[in-house]
mmCIF file of C-alpha atoms in Angstrom:
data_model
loop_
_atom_site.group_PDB
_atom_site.id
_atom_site.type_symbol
_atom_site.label_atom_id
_atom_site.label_comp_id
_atom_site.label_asym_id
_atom_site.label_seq_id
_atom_site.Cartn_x
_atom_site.Cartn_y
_atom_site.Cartn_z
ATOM 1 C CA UNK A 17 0.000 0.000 0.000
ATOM 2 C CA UNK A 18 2.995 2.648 0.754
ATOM 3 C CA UNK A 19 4.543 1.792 -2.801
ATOM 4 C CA UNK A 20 1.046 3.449 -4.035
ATOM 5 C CA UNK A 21 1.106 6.068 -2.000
ATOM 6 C CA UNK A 22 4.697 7.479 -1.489
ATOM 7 C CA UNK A 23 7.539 7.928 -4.219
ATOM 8 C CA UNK A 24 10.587 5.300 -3.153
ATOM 9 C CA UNK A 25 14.313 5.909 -2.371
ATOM 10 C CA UNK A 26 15.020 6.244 -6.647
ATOM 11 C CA UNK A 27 13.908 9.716 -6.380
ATOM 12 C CA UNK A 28 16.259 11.419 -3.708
ATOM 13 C CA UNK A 29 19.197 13.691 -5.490
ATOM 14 C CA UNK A 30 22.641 13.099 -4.507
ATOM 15 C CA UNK A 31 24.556 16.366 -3.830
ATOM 16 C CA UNK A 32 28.495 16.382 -3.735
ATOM 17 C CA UNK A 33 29.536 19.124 -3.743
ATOM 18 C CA UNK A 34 32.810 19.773 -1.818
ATOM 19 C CA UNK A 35 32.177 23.264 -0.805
ATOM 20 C CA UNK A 36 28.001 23.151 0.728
ATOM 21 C CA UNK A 37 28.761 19.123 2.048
ATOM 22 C CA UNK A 38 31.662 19.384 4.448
ATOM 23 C CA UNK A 39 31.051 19.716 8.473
ATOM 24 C CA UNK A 40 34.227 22.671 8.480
ATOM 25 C CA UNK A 41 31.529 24.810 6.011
ATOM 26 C CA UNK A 42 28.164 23.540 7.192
ATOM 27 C CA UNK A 43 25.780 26.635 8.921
ATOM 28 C CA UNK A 44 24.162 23.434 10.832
ATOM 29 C CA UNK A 45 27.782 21.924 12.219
ATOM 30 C CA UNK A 46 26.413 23.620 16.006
ATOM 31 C CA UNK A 47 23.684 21.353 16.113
ATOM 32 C CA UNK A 48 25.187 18.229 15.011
ATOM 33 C CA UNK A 49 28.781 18.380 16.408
ATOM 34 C CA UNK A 50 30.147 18.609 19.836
ATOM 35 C CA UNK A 51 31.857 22.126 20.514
ATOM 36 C CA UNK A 52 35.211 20.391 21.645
ATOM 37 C CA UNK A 53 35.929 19.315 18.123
ATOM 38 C CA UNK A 54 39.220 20.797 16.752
ATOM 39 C CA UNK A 55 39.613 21.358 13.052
ATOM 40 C CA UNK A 56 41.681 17.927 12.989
ATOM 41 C CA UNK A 57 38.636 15.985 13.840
ATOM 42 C CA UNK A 58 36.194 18.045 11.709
ATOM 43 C CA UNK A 59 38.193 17.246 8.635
ATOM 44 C CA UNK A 60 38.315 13.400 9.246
ATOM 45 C CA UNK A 61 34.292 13.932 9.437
ATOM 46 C CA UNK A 62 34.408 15.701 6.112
ATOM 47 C CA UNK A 63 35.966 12.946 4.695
ATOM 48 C CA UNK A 64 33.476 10.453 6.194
ATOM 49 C CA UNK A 65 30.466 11.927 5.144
ATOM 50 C CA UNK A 66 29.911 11.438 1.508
ATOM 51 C CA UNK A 67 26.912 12.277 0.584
ATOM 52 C CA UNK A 68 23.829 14.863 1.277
ATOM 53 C CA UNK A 69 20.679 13.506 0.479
ATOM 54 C CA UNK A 70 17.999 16.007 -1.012
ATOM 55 C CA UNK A 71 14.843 14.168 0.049
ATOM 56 C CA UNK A 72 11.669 15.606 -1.820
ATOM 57 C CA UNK A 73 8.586 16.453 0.068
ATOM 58 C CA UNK A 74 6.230 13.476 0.704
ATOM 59 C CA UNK A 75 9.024 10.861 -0.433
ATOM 60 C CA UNK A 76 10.335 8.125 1.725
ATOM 61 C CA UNK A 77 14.208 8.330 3.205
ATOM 62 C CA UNK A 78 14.258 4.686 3.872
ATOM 63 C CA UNK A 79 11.110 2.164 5.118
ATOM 64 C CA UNK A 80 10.748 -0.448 7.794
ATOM 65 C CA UNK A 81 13.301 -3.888 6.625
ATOM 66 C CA UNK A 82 15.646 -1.604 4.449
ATOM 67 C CA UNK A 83 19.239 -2.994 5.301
ATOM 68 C CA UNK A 84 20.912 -0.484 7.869
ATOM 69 C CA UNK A 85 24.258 0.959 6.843
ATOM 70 C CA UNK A 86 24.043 4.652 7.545
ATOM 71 C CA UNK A 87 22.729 6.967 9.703
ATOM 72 C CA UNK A 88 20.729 10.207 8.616
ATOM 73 C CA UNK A 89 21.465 13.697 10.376
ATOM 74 C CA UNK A 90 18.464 16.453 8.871
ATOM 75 C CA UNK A 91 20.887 19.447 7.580
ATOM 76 C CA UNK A 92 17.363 20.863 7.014
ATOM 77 C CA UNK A 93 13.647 20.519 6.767
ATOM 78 C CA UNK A 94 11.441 17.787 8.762
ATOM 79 C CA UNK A 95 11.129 14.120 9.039
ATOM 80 C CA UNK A 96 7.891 12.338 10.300
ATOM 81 C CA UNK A 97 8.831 8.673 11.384
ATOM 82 C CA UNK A 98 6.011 5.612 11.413
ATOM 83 C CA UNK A 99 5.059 2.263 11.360
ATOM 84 C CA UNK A 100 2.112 1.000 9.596
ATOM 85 C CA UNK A 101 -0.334 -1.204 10.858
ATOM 86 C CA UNK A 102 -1.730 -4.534 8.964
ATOM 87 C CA UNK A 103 -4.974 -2.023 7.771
ATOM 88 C CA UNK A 104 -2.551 0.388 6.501
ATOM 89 C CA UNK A 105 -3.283 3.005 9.502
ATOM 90 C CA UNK A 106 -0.219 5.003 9.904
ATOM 91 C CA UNK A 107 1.398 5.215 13.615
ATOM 92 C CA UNK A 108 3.039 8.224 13.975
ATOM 93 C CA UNK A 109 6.669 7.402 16.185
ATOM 94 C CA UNK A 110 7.838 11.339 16.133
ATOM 95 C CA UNK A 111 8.474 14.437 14.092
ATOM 96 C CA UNK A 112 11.879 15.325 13.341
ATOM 97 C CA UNK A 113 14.080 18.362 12.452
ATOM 98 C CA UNK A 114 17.261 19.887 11.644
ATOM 99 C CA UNK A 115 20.217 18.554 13.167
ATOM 100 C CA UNK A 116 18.029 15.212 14.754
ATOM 101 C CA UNK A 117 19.570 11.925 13.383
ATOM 102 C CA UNK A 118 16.930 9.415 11.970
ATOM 103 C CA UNK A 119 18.408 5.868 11.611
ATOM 104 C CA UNK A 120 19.245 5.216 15.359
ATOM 105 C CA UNK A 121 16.410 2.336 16.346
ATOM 106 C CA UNK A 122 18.187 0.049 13.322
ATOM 107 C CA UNK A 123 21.733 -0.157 15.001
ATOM 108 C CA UNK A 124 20.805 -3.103 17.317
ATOM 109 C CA UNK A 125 18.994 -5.109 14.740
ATOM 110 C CA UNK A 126 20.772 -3.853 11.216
ATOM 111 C CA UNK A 127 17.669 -3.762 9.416
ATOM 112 C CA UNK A 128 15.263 -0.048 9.225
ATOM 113 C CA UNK A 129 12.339 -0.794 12.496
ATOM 114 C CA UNK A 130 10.443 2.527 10.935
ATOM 115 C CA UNK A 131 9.614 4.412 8.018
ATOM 116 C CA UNK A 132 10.959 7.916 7.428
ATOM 117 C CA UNK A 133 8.623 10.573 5.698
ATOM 118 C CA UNK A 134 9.852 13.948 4.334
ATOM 119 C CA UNK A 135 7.199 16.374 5.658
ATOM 120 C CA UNK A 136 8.886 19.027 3.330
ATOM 121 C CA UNK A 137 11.634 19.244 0.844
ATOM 122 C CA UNK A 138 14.479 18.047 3.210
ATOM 123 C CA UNK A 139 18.244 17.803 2.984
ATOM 124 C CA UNK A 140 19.699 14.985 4.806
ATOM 125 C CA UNK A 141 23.633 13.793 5.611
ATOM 126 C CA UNK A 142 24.566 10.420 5.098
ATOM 127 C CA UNK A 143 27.157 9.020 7.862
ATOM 128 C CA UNK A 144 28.044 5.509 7.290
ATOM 129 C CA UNK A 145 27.850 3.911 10.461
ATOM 130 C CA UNK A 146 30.882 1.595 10.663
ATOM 131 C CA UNK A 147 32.763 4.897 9.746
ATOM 132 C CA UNK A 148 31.753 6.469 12.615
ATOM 133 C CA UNK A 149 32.357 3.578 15.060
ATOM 134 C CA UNK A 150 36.081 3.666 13.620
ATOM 135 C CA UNK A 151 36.349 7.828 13.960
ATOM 136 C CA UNK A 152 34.315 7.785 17.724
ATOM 137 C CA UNK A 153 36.656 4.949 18.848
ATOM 138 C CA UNK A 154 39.502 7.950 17.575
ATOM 139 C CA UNK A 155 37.800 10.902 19.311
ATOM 140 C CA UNK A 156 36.487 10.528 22.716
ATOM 141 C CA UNK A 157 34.400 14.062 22.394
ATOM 142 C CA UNK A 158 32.240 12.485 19.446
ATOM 143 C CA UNK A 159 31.816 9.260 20.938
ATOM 144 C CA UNK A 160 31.029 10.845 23.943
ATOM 145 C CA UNK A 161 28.373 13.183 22.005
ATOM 146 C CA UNK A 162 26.667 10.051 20.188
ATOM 147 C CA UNK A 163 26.273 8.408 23.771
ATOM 148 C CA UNK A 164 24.254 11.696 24.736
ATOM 149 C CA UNK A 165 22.221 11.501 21.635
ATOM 150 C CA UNK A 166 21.260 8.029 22.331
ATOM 151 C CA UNK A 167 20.385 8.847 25.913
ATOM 152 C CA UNK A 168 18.383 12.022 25.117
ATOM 153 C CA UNK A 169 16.399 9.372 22.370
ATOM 154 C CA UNK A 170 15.990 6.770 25.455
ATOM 155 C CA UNK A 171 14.743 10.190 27.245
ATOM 156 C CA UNK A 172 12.098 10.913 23.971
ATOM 157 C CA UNK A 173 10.900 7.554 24.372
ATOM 158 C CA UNK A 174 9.860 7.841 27.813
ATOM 159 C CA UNK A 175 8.736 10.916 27.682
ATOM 160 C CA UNK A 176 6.198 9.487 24.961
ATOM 161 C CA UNK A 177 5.413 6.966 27.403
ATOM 162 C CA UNK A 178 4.340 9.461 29.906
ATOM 163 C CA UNK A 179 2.350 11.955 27.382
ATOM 164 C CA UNK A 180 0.474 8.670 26.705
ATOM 165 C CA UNK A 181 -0.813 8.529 30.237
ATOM 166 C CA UNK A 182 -2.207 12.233 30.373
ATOM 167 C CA UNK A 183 -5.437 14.025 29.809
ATOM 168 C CA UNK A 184 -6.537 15.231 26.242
ATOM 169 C CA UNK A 185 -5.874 18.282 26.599
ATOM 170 C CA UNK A 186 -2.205 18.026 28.203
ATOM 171 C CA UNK A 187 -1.325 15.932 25.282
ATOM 172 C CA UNK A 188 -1.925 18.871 22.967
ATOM 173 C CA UNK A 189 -0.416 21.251 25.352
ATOM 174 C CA UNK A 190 3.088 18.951 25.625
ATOM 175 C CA UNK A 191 2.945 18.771 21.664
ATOM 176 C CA UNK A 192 2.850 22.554 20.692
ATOM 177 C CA UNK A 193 5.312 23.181 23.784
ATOM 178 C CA UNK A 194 7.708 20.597 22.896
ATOM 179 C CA UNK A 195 7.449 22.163 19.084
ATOM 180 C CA UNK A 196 7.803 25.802 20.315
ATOM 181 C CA UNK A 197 10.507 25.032 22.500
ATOM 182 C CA UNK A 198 12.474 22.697 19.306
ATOM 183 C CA UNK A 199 11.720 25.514 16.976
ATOM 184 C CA UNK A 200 13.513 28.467 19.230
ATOM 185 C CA UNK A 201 16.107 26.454 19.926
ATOM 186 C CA UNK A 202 17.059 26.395 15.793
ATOM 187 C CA UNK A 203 17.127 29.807 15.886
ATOM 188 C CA UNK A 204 13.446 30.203 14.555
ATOM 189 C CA UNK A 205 9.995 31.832 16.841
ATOM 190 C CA UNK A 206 9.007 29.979 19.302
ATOM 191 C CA UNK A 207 5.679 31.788 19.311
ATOM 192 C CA UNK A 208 4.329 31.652 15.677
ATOM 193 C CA UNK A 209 5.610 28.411 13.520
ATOM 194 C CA UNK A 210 4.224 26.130 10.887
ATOM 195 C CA UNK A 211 2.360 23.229 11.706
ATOM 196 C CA UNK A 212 3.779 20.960 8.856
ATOM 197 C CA UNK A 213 1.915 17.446 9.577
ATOM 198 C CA UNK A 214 -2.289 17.225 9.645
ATOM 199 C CA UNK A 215 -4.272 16.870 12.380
ATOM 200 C CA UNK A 216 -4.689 13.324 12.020
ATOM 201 C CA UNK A 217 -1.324 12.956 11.873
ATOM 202 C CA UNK A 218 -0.737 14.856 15.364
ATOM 203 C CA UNK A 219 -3.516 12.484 16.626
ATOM 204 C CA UNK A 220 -1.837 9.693 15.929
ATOM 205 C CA UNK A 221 1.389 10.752 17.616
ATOM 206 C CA UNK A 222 -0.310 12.088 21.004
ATOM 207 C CA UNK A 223 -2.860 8.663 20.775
ATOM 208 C CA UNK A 224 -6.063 10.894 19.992
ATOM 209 C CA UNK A 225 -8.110 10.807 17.150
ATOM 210 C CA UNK A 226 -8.345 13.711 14.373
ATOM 211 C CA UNK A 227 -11.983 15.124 15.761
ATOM 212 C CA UNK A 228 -10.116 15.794 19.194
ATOM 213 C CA UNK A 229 -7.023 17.111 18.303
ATOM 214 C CA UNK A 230 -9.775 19.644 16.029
ATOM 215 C CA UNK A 231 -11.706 20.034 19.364
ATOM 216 C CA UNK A 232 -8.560 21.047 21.896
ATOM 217 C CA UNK A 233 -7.488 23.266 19.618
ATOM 218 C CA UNK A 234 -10.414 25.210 18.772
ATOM 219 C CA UNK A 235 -10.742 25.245 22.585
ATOM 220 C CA UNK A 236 -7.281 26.313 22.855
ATOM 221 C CA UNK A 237 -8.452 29.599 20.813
ATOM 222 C CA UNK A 238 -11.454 30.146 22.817
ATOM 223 C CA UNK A 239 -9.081 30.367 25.320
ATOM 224 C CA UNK A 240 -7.171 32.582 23.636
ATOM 225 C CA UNK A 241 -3.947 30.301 24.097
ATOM 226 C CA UNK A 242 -3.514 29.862 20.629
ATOM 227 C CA UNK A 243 -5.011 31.462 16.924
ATOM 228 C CA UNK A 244 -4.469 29.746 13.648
ATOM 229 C CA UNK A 245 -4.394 30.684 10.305
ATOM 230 C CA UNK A 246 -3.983 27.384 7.514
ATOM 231 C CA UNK A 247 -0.775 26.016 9.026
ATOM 232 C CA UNK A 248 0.184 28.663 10.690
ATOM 233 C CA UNK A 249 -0.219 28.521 14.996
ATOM 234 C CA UNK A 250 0.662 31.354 17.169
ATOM 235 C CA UNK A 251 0.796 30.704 20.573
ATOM 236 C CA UNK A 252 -0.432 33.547 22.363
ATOM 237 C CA UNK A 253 -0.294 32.776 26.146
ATOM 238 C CA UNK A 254 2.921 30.083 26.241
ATOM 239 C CA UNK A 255 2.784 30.339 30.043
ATOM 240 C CA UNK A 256 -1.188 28.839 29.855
ATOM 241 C CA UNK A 257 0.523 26.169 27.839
ATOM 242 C CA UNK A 258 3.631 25.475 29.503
ATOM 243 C CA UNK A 259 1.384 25.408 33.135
ATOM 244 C CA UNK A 260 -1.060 22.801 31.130
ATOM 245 C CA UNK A 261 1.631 20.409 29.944
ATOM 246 C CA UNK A 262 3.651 20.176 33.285
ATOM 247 C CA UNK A 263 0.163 19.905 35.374
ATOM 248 C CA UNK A 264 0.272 22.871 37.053
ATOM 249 C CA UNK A 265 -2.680 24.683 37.968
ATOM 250 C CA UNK A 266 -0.730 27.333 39.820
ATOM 251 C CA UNK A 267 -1.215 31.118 38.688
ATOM 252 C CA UNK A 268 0.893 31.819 35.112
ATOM 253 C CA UNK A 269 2.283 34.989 33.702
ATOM 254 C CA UNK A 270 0.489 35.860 30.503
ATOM 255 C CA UNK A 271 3.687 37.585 29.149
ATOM 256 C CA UNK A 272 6.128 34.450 29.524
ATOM 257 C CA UNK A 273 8.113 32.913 26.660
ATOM 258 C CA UNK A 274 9.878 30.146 25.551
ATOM 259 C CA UNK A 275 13.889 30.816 25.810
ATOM 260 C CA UNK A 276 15.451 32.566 22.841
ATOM 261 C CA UNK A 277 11.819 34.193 21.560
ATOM 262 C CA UNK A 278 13.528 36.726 20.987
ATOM 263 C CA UNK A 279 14.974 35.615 17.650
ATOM 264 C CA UNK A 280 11.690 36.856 14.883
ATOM 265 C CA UNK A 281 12.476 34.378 12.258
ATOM 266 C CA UNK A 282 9.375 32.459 11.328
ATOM 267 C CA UNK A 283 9.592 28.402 10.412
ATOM 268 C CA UNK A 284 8.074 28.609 6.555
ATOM 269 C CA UNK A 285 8.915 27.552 3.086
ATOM 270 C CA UNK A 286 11.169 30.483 2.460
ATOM 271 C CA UNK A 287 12.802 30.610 5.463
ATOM 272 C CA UNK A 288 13.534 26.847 5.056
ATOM 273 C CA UNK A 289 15.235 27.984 1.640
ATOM 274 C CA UNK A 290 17.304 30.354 3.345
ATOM 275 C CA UNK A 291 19.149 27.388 5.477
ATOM 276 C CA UNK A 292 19.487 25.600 2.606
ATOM 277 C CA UNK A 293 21.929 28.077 0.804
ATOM 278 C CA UNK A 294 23.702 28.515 3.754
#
């Protein structure tokens, strides 16, 4: 049923160019790479990473059985990971974005345990993993680094766990907080972003169904928490939010943020664009 729905692996571009695929010149190295790296190190990374994957919207980086040999790191755009059950209803796993490595629940078994959807046109860097086991047995600061990314994914997992366990309405709340606080953190608003995947989709992921996830949020608006225009959210009162998805029903300031709101870039197709030249 996927082969009908989503274009396969043929149709990803290869990109290798020298000068926009090496870690030393990459405008995303921050989010990938441990600070302690000296230029030695980089440029054994720049030799390791071959290829940048441009990964059109609505087509498939790799699906569940694929053979594992590399892992992906997002240079830009988002990723929305799955499984599909025996009907063909998709089970939404997580969204993804820059600098987030897809790839990492295949090391154990060497085979892809999830499918890996581009939710717009992506760019994606290729590290072959027995490559990096050699260069992280080298460098103790990137091995080091990879151990923290597969704690803070043990972390996710839990914290999926738990999000399954709450009310409606924290669900939603933990979503659009988790997304404004991912979204200032790449240097974008945490107050008014794109909401790239459907509200079926986002049901799927928090374990409600579309008509709720349509219900919260028009409540959300009521509320005045949140306004929405097509794909666009604002959150309007991120302290009401923040207070909803951490349980607390203590008094909030209306004027709160999430950190770095200060930066005014807005998450959209253009400014997308912009990280890609860079």
């Amino acid at each position: 049923m996927m082969d009908e729905t989503f274009p396969t692996i043929n149709l990803l571009r290869e990109t290798n160019s020298p000068s926009s695929c090496t870690c030393s010149k990459c405008s995303s190295r921050s989010r990938c790479l441990p600070s302690s790296l000296n230029e030695r190190h980089v440029s054994q990374l720049d030799r390791m990473i071959g290829k940048r994957r441009s990964v059109e919207r609505n087509s498939m980086l790799f699906r569940i059985g694929d053979p594992f040999r590399s892992l992906h790191i997002i240079h830009c755009g988002q990723f929305m990971t799955f499984q599909e059950s025996a009907r063909g209803k998709q089970n939404v796993l997580g969204f993804h974005m820059t600098g987030e490595i897809l790839g990492l629940g295949a090391i154990s078994t060497g085979f892809q345990d999830n499918n890996a959807l581009a939710l717009e046109d992506s760019n994606v860097c290729e590290i072959p993993f027995r490559y990096l086991e050699e260069i992280c047995a080298e460098v103790p600061p990137l091995q080091q680094h990879f151990h923290r990314i597969l704690s803070k994914e043990i972390t996710r997992q839990q914290g999926i766990k738990r999000m399954l366990g709450a009310r409606a309405e924290q669900r939603l709340a933990i979503f659009l907080l988790d997304l404004s606080l991912r979204y200032a953190g790449r240097g974008f608003s945490g107050m008014q972003f794109q909401l790239l995947m459907s509200r079926e989709l986002i049901g799927s992921y928090v374990g409600l169904t579309m008509e709720s996830i349509s219900r919260l949020m028009s409540e959300f608006r009521k509320k005045g928490w949140i306004t929405i225009d097509g794909k666009d959210i604002h959150i309007c009162n991120y302290g009401a939010i923040k207070a909803l998805a951490n349980d607390n029903d203590l008094e909030v300031s209306t004027n709160e943020t999430p950190p770095a709101s200060n930066i005014t870039h807005i998450h959209s197709a253009q400014s997308r664009r912009t990280i890609v030249r860079g």
